PDB file of C-alpha atoms in Angstrom:
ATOM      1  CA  UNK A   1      -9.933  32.680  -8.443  1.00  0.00           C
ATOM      2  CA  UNK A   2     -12.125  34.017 -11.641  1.00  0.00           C
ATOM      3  CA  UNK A   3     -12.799  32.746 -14.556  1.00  0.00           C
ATOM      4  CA  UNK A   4     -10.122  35.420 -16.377  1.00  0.00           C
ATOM      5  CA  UNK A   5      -6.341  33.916 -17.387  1.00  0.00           C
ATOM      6  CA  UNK A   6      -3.812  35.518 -18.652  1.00  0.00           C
ATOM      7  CA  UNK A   7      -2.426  33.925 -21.979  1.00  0.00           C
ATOM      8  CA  UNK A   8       0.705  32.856 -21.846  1.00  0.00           C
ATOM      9  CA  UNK A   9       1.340  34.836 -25.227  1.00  0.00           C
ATOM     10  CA  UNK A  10      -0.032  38.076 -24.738  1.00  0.00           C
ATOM     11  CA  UNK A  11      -0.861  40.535 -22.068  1.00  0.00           C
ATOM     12  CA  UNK A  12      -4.417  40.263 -22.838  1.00  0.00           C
ATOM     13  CA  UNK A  13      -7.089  38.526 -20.450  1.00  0.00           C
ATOM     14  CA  UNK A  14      -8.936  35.275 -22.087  1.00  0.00           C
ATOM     15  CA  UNK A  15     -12.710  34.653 -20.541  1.00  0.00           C
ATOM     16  CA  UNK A  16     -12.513  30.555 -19.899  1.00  0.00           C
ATOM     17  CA  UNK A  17     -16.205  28.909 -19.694  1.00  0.00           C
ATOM     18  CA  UNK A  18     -16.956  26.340 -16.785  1.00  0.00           C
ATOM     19  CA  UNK A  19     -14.669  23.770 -16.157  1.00  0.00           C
ATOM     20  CA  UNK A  20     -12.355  25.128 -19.298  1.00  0.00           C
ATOM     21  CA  UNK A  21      -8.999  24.665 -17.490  1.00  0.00           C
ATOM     22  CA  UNK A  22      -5.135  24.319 -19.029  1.00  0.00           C
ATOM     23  CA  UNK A  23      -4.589  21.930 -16.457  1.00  0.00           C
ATOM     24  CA  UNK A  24      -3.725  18.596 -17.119  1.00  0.00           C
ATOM     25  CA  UNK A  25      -4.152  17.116 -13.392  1.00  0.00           C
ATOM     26  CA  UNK A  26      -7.385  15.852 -11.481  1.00  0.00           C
ATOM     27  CA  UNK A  27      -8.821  18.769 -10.564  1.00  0.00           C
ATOM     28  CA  UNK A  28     -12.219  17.599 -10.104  1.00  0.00           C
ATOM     29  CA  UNK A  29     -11.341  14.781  -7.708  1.00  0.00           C
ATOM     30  CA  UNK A  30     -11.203  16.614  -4.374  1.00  0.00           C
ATOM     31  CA  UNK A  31     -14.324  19.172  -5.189  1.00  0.00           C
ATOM     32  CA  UNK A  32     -16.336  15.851  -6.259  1.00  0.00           C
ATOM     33  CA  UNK A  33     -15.288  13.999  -3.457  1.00  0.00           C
ATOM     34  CA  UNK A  34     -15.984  16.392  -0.925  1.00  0.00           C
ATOM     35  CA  UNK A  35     -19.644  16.849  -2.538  1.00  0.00           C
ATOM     36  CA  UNK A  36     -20.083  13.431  -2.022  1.00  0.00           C
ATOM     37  CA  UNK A  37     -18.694  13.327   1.441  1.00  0.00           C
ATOM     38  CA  UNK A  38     -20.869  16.282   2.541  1.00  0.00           C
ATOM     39  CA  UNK A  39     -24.290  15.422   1.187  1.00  0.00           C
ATOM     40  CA  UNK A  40     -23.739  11.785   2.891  1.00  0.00           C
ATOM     41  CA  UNK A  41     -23.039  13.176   6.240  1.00  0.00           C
ATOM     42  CA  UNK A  42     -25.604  15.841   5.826  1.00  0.00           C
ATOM     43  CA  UNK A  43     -28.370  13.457   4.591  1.00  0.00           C
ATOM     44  CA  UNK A  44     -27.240  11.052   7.867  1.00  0.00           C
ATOM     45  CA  UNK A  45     -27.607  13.942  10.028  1.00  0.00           C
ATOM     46  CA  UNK A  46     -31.212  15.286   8.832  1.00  0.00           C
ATOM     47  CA  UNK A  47     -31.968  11.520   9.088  1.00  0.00           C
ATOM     48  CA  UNK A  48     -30.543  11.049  12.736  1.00  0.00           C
ATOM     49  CA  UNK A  49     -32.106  14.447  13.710  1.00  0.00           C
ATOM     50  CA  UNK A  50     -35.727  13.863  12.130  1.00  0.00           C
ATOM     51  CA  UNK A  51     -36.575  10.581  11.935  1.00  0.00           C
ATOM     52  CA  UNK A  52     -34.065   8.827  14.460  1.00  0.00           C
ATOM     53  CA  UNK A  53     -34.352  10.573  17.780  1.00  0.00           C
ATOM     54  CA  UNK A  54     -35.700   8.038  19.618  1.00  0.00           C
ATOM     55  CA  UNK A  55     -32.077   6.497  19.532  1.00  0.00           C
ATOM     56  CA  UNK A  56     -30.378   9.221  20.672  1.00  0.00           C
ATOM     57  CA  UNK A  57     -29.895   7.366  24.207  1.00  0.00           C
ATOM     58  CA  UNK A  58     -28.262   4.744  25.216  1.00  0.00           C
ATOM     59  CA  UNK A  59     -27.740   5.232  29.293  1.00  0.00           C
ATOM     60  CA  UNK A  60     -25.571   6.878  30.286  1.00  0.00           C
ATOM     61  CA  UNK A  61     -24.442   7.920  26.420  1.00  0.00           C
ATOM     62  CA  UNK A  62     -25.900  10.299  24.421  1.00  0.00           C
ATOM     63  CA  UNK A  63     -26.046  11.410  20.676  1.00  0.00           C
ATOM     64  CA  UNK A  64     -23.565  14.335  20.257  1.00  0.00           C
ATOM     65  CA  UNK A  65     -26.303  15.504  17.850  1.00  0.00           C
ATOM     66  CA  UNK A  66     -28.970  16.153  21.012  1.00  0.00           C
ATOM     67  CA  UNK A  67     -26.200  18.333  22.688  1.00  0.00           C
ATOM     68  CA  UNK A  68     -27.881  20.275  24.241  1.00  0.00           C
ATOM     69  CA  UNK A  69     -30.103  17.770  25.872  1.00  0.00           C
ATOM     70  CA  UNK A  70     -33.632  20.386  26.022  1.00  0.00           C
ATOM     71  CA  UNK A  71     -36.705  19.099  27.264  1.00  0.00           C
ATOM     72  CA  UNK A  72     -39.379  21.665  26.799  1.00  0.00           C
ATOM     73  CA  UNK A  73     -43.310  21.255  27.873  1.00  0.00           C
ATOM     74  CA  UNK A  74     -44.499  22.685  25.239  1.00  0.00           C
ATOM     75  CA  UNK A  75     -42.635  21.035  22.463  1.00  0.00           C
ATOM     76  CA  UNK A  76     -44.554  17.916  20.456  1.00  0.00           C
ATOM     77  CA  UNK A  77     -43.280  14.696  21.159  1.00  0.00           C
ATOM     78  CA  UNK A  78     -43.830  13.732  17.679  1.00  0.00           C
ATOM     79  CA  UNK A  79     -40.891  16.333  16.775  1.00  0.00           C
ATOM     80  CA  UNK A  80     -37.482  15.758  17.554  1.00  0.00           C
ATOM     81  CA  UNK A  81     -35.638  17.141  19.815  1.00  0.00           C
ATOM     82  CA  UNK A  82     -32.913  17.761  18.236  1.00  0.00           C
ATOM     83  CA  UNK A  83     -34.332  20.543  16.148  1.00  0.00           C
ATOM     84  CA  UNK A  84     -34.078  22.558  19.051  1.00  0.00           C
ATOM     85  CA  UNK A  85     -29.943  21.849  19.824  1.00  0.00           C
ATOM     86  CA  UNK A  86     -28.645  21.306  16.351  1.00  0.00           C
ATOM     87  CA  UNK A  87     -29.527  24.902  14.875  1.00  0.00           C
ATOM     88  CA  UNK A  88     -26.219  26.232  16.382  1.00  0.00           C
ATOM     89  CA  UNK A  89     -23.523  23.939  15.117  1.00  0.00           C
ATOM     90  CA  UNK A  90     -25.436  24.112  11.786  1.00  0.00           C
ATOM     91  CA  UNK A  91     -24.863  27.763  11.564  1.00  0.00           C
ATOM     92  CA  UNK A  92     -21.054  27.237  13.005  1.00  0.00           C
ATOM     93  CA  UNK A  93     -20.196  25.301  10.146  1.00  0.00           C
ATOM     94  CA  UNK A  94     -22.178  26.999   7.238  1.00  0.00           C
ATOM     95  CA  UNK A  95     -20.358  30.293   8.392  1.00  0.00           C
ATOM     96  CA  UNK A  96     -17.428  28.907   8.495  1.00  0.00           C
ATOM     97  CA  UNK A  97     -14.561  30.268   6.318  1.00  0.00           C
ATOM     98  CA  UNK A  98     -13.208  27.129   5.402  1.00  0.00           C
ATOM     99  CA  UNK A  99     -16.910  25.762   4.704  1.00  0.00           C
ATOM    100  CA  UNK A 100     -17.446  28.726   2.481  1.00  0.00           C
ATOM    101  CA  UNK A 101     -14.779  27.459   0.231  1.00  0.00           C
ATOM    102  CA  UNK A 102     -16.289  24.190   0.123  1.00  0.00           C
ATOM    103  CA  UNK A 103     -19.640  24.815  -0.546  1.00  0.00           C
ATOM    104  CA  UNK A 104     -18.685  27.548  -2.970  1.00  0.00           C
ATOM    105  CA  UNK A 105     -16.793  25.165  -4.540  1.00  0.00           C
ATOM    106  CA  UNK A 106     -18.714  22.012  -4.854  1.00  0.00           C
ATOM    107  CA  UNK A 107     -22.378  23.012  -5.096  1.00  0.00           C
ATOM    108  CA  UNK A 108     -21.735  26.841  -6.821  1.00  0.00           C
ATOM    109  CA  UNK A 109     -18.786  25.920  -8.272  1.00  0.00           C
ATOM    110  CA  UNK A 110     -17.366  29.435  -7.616  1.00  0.00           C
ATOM    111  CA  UNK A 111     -14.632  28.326  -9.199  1.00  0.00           C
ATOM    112  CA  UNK A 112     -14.632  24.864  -9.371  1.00  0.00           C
ATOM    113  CA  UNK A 113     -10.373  24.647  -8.561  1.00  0.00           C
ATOM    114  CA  UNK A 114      -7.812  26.913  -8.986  1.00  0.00           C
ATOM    115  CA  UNK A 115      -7.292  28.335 -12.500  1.00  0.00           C
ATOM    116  CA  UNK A 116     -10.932  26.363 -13.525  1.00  0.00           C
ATOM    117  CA  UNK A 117     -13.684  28.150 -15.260  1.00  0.00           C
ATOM    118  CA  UNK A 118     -16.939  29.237 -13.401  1.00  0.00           C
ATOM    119  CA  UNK A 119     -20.121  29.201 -14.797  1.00  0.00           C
ATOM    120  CA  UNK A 120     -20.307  32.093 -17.765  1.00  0.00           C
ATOM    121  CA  UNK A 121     -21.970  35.423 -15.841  1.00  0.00           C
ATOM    122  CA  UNK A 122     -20.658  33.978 -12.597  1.00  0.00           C
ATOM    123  CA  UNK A 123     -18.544  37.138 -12.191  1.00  0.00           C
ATOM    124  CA  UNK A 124     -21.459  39.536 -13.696  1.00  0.00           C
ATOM    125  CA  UNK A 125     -23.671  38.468 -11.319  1.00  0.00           C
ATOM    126  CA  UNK A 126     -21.161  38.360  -7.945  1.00  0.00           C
ATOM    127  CA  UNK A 127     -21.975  40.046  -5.137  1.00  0.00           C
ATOM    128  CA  UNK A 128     -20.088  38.437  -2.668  1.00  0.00           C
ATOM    129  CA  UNK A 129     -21.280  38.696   1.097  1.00  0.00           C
ATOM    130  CA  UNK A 130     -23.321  41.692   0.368  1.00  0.00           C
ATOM    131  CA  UNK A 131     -26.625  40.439  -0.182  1.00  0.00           C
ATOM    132  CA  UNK A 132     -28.874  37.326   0.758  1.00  0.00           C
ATOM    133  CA  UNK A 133     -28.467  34.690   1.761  1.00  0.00           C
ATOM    134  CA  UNK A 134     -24.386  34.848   2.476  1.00  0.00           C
ATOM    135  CA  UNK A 135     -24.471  38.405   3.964  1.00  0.00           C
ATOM    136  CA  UNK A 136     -25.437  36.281   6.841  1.00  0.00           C
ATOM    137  CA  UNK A 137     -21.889  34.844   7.059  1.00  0.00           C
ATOM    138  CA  UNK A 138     -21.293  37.625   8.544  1.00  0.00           C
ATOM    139  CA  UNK A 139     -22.884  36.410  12.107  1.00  0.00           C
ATOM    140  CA  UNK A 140     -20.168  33.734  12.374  1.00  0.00           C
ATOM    141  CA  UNK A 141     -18.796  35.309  15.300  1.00  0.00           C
ATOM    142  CA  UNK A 142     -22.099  35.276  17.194  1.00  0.00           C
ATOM    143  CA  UNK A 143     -22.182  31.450  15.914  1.00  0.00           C
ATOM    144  CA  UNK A 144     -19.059  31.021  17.499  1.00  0.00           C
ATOM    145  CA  UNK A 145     -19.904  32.044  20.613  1.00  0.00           C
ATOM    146  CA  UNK A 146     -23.202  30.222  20.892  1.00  0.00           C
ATOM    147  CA  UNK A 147     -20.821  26.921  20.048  1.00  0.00           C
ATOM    148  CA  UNK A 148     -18.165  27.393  22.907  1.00  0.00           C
ATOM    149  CA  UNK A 149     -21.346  27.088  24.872  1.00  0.00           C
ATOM    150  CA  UNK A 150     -22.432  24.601  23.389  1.00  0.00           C
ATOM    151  CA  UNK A 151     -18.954  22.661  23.571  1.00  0.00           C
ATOM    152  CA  UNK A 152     -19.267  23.077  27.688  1.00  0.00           C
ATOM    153  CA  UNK A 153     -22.309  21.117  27.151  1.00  0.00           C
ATOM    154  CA  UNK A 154     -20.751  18.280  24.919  1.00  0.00           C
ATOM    155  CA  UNK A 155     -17.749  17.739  28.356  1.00  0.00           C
ATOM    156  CA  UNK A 156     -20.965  17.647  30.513  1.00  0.00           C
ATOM    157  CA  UNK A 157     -22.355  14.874  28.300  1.00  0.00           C
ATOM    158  CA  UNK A 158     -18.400  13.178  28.243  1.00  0.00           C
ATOM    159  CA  UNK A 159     -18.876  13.316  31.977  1.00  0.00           C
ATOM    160  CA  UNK A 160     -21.941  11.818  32.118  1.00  0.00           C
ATOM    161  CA  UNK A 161     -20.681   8.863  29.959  1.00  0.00           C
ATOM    162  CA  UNK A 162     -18.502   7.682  32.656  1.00  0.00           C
ATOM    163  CA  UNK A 163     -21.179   7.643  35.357  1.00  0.00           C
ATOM    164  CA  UNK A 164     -23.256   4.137  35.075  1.00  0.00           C
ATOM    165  CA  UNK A 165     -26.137   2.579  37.097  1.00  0.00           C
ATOM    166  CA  UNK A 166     -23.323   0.878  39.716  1.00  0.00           C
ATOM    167  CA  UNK A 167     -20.733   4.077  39.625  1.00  0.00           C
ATOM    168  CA  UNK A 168     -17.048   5.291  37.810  1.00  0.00           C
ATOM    169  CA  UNK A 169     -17.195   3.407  34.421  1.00  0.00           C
ATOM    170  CA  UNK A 170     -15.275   3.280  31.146  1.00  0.00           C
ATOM    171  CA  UNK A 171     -16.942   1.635  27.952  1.00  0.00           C
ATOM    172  CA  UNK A 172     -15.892   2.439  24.790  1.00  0.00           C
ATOM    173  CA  UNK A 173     -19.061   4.666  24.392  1.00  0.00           C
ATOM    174  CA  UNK A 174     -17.112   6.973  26.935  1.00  0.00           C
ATOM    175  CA  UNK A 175     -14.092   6.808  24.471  1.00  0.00           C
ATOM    176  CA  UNK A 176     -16.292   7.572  21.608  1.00  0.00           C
ATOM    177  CA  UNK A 177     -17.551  10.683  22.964  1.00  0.00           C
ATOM    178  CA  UNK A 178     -14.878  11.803  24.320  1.00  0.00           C
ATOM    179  CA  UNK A 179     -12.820  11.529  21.407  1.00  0.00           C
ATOM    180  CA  UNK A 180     -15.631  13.370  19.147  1.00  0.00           C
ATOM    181  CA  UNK A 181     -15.742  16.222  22.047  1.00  0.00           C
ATOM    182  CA  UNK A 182     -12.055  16.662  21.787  1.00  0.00           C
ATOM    183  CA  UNK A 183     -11.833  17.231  17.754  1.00  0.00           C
ATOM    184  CA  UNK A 184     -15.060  19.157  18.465  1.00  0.00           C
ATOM    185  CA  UNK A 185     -13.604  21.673  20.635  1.00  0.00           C
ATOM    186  CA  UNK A 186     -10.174  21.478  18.681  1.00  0.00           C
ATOM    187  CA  UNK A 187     -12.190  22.835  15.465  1.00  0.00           C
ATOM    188  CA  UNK A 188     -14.374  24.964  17.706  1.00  0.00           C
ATOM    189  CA  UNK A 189     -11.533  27.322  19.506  1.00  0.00           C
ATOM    190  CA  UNK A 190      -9.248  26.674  16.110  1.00  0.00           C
ATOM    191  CA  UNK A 191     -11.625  29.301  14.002  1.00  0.00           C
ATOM    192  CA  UNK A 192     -10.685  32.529  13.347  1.00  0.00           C
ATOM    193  CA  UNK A 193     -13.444  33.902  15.673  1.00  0.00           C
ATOM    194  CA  UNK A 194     -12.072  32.280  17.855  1.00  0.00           C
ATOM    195  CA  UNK A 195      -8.790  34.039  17.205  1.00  0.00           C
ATOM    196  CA  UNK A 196     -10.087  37.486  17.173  1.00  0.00           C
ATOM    197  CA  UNK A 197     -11.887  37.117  20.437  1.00  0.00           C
ATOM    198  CA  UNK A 198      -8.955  35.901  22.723  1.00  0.00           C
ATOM    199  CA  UNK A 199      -6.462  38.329  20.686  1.00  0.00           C
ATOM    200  CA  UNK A 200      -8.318  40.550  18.265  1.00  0.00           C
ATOM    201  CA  UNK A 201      -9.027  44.462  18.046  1.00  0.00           C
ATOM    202  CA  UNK A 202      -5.644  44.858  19.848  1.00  0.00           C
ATOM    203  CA  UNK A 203      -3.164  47.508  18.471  1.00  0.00           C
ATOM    204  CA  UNK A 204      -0.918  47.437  21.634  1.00  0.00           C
ATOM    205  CA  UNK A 205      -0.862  44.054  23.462  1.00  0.00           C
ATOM    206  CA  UNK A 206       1.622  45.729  26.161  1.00  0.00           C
ATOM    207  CA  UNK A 207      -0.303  48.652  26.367  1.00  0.00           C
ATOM    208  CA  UNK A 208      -4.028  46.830  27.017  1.00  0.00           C
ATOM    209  CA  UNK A 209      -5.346  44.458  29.750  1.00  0.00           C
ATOM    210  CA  UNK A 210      -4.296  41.405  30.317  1.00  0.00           C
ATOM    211  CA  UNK A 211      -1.867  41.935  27.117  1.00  0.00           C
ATOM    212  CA  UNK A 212       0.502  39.267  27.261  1.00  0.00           C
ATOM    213  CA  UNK A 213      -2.041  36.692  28.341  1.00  0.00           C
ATOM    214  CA  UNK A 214      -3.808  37.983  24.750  1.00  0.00           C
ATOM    215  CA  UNK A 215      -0.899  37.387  22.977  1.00  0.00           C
ATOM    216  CA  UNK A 216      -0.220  33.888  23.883  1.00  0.00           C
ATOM    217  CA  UNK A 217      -3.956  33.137  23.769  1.00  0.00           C
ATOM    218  CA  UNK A 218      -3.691  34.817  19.841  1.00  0.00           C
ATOM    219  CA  UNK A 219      -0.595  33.238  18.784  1.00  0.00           C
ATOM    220  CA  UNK A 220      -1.218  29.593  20.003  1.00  0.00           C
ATOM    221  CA  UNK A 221      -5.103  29.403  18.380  1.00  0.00           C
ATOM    222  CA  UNK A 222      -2.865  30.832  15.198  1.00  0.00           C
ATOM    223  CA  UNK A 223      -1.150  27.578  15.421  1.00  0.00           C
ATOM    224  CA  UNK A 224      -4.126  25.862  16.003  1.00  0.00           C
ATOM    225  CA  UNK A 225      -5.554  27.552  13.243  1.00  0.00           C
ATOM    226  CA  UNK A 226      -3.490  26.120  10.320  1.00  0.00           C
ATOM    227  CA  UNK A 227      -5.222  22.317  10.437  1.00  0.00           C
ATOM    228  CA  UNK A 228      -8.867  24.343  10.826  1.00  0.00           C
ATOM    229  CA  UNK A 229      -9.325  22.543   7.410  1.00  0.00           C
ATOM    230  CA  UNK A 230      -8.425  18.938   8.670  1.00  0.00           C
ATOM    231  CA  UNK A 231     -10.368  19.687  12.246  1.00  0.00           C
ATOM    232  CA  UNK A 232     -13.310  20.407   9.936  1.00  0.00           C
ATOM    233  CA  UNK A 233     -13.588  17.279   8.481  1.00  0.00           C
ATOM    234  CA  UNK A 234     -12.575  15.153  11.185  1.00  0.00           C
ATOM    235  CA  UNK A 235     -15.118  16.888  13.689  1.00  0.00           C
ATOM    236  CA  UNK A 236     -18.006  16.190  11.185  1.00  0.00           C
ATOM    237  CA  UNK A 237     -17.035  12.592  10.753  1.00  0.00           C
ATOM    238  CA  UNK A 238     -16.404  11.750  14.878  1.00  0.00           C
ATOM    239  CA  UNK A 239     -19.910  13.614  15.447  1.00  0.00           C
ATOM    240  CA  UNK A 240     -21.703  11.425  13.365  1.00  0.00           C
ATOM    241  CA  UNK A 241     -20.040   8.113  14.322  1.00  0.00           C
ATOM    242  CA  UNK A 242     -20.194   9.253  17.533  1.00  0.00           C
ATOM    243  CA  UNK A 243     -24.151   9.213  17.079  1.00  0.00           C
ATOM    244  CA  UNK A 244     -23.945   6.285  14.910  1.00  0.00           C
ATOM    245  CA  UNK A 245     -22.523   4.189  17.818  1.00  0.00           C
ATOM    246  CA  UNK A 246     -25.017   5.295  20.117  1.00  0.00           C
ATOM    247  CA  UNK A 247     -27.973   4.547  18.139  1.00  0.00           C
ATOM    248  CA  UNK A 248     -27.054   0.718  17.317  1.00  0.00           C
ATOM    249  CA  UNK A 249     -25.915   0.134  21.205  1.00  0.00           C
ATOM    250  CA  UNK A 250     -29.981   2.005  21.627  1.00  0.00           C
ATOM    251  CA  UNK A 251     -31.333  -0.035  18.979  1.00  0.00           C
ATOM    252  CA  UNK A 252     -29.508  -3.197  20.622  1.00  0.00           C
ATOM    253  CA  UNK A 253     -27.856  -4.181  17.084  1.00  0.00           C
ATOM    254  CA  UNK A 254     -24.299  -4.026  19.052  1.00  0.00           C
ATOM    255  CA  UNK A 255     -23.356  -4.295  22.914  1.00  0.00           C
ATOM    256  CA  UNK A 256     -21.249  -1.079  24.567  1.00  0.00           C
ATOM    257  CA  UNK A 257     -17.687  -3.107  25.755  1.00  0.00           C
ATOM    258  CA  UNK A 258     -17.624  -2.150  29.542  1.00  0.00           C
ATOM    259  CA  UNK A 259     -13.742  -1.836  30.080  1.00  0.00           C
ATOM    260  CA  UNK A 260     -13.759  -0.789  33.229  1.00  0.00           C
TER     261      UNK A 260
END
């Protein structure tokens, strides 16, 4: 949405300045909300990442942040870790189609809402995705394949959360993760990359390979596709109480409930 409306009393366009809006609801609430949602988590998560790795196991859980557990020779053991893993679902989510409206939104505010003003020159100086630094949304695809790997990894580390010191286990540590790896995945194989690699670049689903399996594949992510919004949020919120609850159970501030 521009920053042009049409009056209401002529056919001419009328240039509104930012935030200049005919609306009379509470437009701002959502875009300032989700600001504030998304700096918090991303502030925990740089936190967690830089500063709090040596919490990032508590045997036999560990922080969905460190997934991919990588141990390298080479790497200082002053740095974390986790430098080295969380690259990938960084660039998942900043490429993201549904992120892109956020951030567009709530730090550019390109618009603001629907039918709100943008920043005067906004439009003069648009360029979309042509040029850097969000030409390099483009790669989402790639970033989406890197994650499905990545998600393998995160079932590994569910599987490994049910194996303790004396055998088969369940504490709610194993529920935790394996909750956040479920609405990980879910947002993961929900994205429209996702889409157009199980059922994309098809004119003729009859007349190509494995055509009807393609189909179904397509039309159920399509399904899964319409909460991609919702999975978004609720994926970055079980990821980082996931890692919350394994850092205080590390830290010993609470004690993991064996249930089984």
């Amino acid at each position: 949405m521009s920053d042009i409306i049409i009056s209401p009393n002529s056919n001419e366009a009328v240039s509104k300045g930012w935030a200049e809006t005919d609306r009379t609801d509470t437009w701002w609430f959502v875009p300032m909300s989700q600001a504030v949602v998304l700096l918090a988590l991303i502030a925990y998560s740089i936190w967690a990442v830089v500063w709090g790795f040596k919490y990032a196991k508590a045997d036999p859980y560990l922080s969905p942040l460190f997934v991919p557990d990588i141990e390298v020779s080479w790497w200082p053991q002053r740095l974390s870790p986790g430098i080295l893993s969380i690259w990938i679902p960084i660039g998942m989510r900043a490429t993201c189609y549904y992120a892109r409206k956020v951030y567009y939104r709530v730090f550019f505010f390109d618009p603001p809402a629907c039918a709100v003003g943008e920043p005067r020159g906004a439009r003069r100086n648009y360029k979309g995705e042509t040029a850097l630094p969000f030409v390099l949304n483009n790669i989402h695809r790639y970033f989406f394949y890197l994650s499905a790997i990545v998600v393998i990894f995160h079932w590994i580390t569910v599987f490994n959360a049910f194996r303790f010191e004396d055998g088969f286990g369940i504490g709610v540590g194993s529920l935790v993760l394996l909750i956040n790896a479920y609405f990980l995945s879910y947002y993961v194989f929900s994205c429209h990359a996702s889409k157009h690699f199980f059922g994309g670049g098809v004119d003729c689903y009859s007349c190509s390979a494995f055509g009807k399996a393609r189909y179904k594949s397509w039309r159920f992510i399509k399904r899964m596709n319409k909460n991609h919004n919702i999975e978004f949020w609720i994926s970055l919120f079980t990821v980082s109480l996931a890692d919350l609850y394994v850092r205080l159970v590390a830290m010993n501030v609470i004690t993991d409930l064996r249930l089984i």
